[in-house]
Short mmCIF file of C-alpha atoms in Angstrom, two decimals:
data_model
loop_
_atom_site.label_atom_id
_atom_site.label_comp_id
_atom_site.label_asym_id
_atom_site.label_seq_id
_atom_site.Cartn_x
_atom_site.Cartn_y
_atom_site.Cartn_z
CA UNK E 4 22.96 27.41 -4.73
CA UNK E 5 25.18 29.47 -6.77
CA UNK E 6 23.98 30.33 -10.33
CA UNK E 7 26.43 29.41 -13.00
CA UNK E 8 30.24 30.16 -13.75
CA UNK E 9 30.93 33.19 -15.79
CA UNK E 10 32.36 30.69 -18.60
CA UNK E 11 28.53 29.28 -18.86
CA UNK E 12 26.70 32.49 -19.62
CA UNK E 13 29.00 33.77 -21.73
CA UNK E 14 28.80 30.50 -23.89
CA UNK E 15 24.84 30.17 -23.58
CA UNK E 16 22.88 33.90 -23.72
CA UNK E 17 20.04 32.22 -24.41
CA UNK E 18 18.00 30.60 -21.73
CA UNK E 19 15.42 28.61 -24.15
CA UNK E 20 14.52 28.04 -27.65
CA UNK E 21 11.10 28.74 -29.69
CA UNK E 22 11.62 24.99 -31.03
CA UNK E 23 10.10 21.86 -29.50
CA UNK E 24 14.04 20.62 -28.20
CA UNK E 25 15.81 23.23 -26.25
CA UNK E 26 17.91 23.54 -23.66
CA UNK E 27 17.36 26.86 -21.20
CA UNK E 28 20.69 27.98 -19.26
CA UNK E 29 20.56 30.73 -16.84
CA UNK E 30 21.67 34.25 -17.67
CA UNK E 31 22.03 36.53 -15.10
CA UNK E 32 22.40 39.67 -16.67
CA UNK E 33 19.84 42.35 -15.24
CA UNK E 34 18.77 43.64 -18.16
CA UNK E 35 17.43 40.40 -20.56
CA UNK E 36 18.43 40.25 -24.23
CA UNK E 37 16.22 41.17 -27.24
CA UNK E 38 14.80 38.59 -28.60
CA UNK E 39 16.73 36.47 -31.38
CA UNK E 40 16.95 33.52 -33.62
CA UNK E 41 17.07 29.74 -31.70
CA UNK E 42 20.74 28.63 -31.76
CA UNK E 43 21.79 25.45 -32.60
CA UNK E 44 21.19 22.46 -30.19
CA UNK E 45 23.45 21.75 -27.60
CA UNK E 46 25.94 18.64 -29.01
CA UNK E 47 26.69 16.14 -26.81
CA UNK E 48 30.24 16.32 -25.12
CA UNK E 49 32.43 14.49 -27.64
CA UNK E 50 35.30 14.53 -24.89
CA UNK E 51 33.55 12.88 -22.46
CA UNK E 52 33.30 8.99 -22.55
CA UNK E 53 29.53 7.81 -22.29
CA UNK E 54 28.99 4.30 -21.75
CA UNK E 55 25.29 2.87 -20.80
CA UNK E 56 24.22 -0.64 -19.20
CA UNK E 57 20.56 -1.88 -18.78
CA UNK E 58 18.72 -1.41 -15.36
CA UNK E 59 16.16 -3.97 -14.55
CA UNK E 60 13.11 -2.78 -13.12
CA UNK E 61 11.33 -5.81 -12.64
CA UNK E 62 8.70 -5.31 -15.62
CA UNK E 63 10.32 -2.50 -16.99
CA UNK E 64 14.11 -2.48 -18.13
CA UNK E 65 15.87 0.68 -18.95
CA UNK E 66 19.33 2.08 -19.73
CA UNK E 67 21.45 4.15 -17.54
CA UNK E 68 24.37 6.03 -18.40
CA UNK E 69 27.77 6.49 -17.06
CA UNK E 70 30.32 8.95 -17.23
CA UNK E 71 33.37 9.92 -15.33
CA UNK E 72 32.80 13.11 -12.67
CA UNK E 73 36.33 13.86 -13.10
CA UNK E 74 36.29 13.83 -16.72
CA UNK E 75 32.82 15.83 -16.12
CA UNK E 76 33.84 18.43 -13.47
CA UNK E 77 37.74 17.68 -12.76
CA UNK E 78 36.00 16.12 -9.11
CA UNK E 79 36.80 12.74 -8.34
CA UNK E 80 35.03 10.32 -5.48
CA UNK E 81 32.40 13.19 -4.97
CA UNK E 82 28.54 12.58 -4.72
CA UNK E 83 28.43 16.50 -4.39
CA UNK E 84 29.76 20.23 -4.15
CA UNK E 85 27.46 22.54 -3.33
CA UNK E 86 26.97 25.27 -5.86
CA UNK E 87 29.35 23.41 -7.80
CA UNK E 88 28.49 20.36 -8.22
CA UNK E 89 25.31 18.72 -7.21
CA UNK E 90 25.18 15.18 -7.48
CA UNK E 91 23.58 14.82 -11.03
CA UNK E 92 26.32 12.08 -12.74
CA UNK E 93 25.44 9.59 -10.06
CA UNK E 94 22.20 7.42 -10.05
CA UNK E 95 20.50 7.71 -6.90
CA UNK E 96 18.27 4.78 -5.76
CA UNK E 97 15.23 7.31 -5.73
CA UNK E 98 15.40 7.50 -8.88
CA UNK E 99 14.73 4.12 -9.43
CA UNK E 100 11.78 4.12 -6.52
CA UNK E 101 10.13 6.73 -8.48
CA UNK E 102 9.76 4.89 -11.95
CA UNK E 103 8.90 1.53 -10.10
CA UNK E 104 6.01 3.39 -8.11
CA UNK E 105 4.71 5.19 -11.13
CA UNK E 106 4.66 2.28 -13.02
CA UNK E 107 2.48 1.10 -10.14
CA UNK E 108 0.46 3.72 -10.05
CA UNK E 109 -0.52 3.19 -13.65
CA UNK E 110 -1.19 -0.57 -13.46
CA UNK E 111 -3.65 0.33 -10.21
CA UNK E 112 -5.25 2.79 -12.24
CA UNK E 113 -4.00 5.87 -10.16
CA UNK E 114 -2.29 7.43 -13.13
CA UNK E 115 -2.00 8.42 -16.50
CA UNK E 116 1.11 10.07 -18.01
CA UNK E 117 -0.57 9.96 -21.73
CA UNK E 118 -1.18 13.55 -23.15
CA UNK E 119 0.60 15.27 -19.92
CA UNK E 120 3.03 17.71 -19.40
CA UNK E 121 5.77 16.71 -17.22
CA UNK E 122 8.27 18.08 -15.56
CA UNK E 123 11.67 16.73 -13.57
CA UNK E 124 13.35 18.48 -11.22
CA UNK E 125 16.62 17.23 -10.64
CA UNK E 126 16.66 14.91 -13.15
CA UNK E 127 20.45 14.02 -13.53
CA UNK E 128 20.05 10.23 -15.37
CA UNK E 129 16.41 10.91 -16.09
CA UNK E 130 14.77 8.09 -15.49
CA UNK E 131 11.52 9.15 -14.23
CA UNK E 132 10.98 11.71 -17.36
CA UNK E 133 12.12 9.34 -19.33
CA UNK E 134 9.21 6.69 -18.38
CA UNK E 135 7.05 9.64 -19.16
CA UNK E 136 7.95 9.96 -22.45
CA UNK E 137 7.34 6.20 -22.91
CA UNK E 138 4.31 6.30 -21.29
CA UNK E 139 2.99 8.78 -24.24
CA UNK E 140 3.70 12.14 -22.25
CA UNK E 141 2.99 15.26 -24.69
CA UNK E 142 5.86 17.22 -23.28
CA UNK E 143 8.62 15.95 -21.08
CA UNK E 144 10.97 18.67 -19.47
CA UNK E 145 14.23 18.03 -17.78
CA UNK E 146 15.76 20.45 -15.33
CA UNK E 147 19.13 19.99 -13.51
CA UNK E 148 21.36 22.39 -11.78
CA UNK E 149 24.52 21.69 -13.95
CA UNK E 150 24.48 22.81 -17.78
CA UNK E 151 27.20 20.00 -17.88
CA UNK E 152 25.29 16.97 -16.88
CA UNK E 153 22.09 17.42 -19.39
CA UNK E 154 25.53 17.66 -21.91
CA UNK E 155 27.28 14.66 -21.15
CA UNK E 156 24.44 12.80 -19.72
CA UNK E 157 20.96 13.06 -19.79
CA UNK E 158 20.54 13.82 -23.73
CA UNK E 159 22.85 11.23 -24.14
CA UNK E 160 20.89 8.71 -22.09
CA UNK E 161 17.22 9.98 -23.58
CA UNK E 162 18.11 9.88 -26.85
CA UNK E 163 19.42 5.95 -25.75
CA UNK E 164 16.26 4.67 -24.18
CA UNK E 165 14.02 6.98 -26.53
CA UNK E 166 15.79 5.83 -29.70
CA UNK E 167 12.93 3.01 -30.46
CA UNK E 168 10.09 5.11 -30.22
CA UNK E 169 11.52 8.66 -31.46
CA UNK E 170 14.43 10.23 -33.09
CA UNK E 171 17.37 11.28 -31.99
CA UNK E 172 16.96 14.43 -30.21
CA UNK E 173 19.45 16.26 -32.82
CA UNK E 174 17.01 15.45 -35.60
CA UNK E 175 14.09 17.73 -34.03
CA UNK E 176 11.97 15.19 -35.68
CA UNK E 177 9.87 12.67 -33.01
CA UNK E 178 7.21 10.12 -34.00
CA UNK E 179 5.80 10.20 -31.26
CA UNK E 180 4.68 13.95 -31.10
CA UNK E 181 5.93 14.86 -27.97
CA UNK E 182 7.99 18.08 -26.67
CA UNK E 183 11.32 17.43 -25.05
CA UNK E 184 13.38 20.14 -23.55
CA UNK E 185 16.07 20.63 -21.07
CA UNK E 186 16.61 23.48 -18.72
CA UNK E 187 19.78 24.43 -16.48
CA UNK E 188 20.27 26.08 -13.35
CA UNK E 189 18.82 27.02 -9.54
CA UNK E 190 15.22 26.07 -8.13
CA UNK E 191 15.26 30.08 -7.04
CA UNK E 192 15.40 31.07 -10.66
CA UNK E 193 14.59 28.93 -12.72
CA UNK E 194 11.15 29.35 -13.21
CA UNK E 195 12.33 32.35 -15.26
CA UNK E 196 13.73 29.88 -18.18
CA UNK E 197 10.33 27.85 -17.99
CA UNK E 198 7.73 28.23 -21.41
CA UNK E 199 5.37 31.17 -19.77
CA UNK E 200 1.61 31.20 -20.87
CA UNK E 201 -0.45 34.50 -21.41
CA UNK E 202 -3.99 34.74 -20.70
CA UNK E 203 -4.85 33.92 -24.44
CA UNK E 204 -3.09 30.42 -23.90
CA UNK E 205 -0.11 31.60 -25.90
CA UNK E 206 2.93 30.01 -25.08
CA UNK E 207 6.16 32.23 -24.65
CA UNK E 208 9.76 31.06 -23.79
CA UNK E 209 10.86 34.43 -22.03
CA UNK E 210 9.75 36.45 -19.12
CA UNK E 211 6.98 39.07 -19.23
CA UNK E 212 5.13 40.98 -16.77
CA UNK E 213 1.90 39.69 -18.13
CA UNK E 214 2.79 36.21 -18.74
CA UNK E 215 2.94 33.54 -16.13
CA UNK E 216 4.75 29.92 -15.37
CA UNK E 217 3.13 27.42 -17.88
CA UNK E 218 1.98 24.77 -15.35
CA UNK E 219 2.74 20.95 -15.81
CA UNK E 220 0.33 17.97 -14.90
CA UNK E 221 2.67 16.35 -13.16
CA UNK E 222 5.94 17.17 -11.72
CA UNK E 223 8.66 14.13 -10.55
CA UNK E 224 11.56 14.45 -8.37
CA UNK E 225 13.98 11.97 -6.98
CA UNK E 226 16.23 12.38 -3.88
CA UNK E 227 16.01 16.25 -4.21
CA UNK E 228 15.20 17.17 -0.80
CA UNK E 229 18.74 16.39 0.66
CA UNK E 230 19.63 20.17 1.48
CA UNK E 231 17.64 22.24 4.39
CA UNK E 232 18.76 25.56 2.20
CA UNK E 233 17.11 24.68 -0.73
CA UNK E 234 13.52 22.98 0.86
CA UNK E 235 11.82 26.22 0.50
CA UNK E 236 12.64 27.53 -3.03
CA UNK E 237 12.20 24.07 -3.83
CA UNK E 238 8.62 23.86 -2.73
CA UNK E 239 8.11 27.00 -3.71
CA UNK E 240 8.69 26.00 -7.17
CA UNK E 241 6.39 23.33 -7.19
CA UNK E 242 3.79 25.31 -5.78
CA UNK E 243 4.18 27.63 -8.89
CA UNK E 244 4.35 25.11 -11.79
CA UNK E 245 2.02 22.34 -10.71
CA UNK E 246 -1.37 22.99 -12.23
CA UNK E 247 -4.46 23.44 -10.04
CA UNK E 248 -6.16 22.52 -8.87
CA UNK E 249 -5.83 18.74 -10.70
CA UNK E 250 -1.41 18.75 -10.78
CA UNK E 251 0.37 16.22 -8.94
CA UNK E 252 4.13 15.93 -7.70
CA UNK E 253 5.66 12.64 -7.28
CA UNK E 254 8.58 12.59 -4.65
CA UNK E 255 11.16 9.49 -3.76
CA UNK E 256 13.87 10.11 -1.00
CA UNK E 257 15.14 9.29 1.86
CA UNK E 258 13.61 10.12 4.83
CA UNK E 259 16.56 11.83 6.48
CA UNK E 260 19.70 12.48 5.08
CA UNK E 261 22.39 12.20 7.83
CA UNK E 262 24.80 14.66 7.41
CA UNK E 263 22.80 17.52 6.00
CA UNK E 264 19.70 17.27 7.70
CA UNK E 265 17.12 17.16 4.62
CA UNK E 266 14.87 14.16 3.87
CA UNK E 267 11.31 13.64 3.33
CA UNK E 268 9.59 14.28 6.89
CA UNK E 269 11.83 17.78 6.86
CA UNK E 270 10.22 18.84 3.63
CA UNK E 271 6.71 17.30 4.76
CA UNK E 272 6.68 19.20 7.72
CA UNK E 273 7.18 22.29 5.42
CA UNK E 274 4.13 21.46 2.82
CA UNK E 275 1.74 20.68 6.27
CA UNK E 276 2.61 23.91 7.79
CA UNK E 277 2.12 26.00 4.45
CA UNK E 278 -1.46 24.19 4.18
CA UNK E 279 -1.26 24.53 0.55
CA UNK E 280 -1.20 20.94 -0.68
CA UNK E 281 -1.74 17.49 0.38
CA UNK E 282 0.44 14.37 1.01
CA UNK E 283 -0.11 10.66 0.73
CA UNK E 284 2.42 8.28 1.33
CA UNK E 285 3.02 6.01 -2.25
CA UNK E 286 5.56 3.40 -1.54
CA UNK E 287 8.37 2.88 1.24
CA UNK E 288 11.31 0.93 0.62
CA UNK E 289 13.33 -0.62 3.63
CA UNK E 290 15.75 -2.91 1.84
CA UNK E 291 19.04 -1.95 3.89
CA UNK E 292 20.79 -1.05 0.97
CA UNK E 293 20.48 2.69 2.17
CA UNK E 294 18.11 4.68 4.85
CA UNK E 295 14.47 4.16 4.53
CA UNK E 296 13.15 5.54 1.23
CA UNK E 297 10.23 6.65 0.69
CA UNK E 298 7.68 8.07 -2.28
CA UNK E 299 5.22 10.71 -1.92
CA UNK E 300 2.50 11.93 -3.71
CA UNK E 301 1.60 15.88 -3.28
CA UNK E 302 -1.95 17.49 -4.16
CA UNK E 303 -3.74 20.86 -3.77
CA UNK E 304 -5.94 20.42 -0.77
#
């Protein structure tokens, strides 16, 4: 994947904020900036129309927004562009796989989200992190490769389903105690945007030599296994921010994606030969809406 236009950094320098909401963009300059003062949170587009609809989830019902990819990215009728563009506007049924099986996973007593720090790769709509954060998460974060869909639609469709429980993400104020952040840009680099920990427990929101990838209790992902070029950076990345040895990552896709040769047996085959972690099979969903979907659940061995 490509990192970000030219237009991007040179709007956002800053890759994170020292506040609880803040939204980390990539900045590929080799030598980092000095430190300085948080800048103001990112609005919401105000030229992009946003327009949201329930999804029913059986037990659960939440809202999904919509907005137009040509109004987004001047692309019409595309599910993706890579290293443009990757798919982020559109909700994928994995998405919705993932926050059915959690919400099984809770009611068998196989999970707890409360008090956990959670991280979604991918997120687009976020759905998954957003269940999180309902199901008392202490910190939610959201990454996606485009700056412009956390814009014009994932703060837009948190603050929507989170609007009954805390405040409007512009408000910095949230009953409900928990941290919500957003980060931009590549699997390959992104780690460097991530709140770092020092061996005191401090946390930091830049990179240090003696500071290290705060780890997150559990890490969810829908459909983000699509792409052979990216399996590795993106299990690399999990590898690094899942804490051990008691972290789990939740995974829904398909299991192959025709046409680009990813899918979940491709990336399985990768975790089994690294020997790192462990996989269990969650859920499968043959419905013949789509290929056979599928959600995994990875552990440290």
């Amino acid at each position: 994947m490509a990192a970000n236009s030219e237009s991007e950094k040179q709007t956002f320098r800053l890759f994170s904020t020292s506040t609880s909401l803040g939204l980390g963009f990539l900045d590929s300059s080799e030598n980092p900036l000095p430190p300085t003062p948080p800048p103001p949170y990112l609005e919401i587009s105000s030229s992009v129309k946003y327009t949201v609809e329930p999804v029913n989830l059986g037990e659960l019902t939440l809202l999904k927004g919509r907005v137009n990819t040509q109004e987004v990215f001047g692309l019409s009728n595309s599910d993706l562009v890579p290293g443009k563009y990757e798919g982020g506007l559109k909700l994928w049924e994995g998405s919705l796989d993932l926050v059915k099986a959690l919400h099984m996973e809770i009611k068998n007593g196989n999970l707890s989200l409360r008090g956990k720090r959670v991280l979604e790769l991918g997120c687009g709509h976020g759905l998954p992190g957003i269940f999180a954060c309902l199901e008392g998460a202490a910190a939610v974060h959201f990454q996606d490769f485009n700056a412009e869909v956390l814009r014009c639609l994932t703060i837009p469709n948190v603050n929507a389903n989170l609007s009954e429980n805390i405040q409007p993400l512009e408000t910095n104020e949230m009953n409900a105690g928990g941290e919500v952040r957003f980060f931009a840009g590549d699997w390959s680099e992104i780690h460097k945007l991530l709140p770092r920990v020092q061996s005191n427990g401090k946390n930091l929101n830049c990179s240090s030599g003696h500071s290290q990838v705060a780890s997150y209790d559990i890490i969810l992902m829908a459909e983000t296994v699509y792409s052979i070029s990216t399996l590795q950076s993106l299990y690399e990345l999990i590898k690094m921010c899942t804490s051990s040895p008691h972290g789990v990552v939740y995974m829904a896709a398909k299991k192959h994606y025709f046409g680009v040769g990813g899918g979940t047996r491709r990336f399985l085959s990768l975790v089994e030969k690294d020997g790192v972690m462990a996989s269990n099979l969650v859920a499968e969903v043959a419905d013949g809406s789509s290929n056979v979907r599928e959600v995994w659940k990875l552990s440290f061995r």
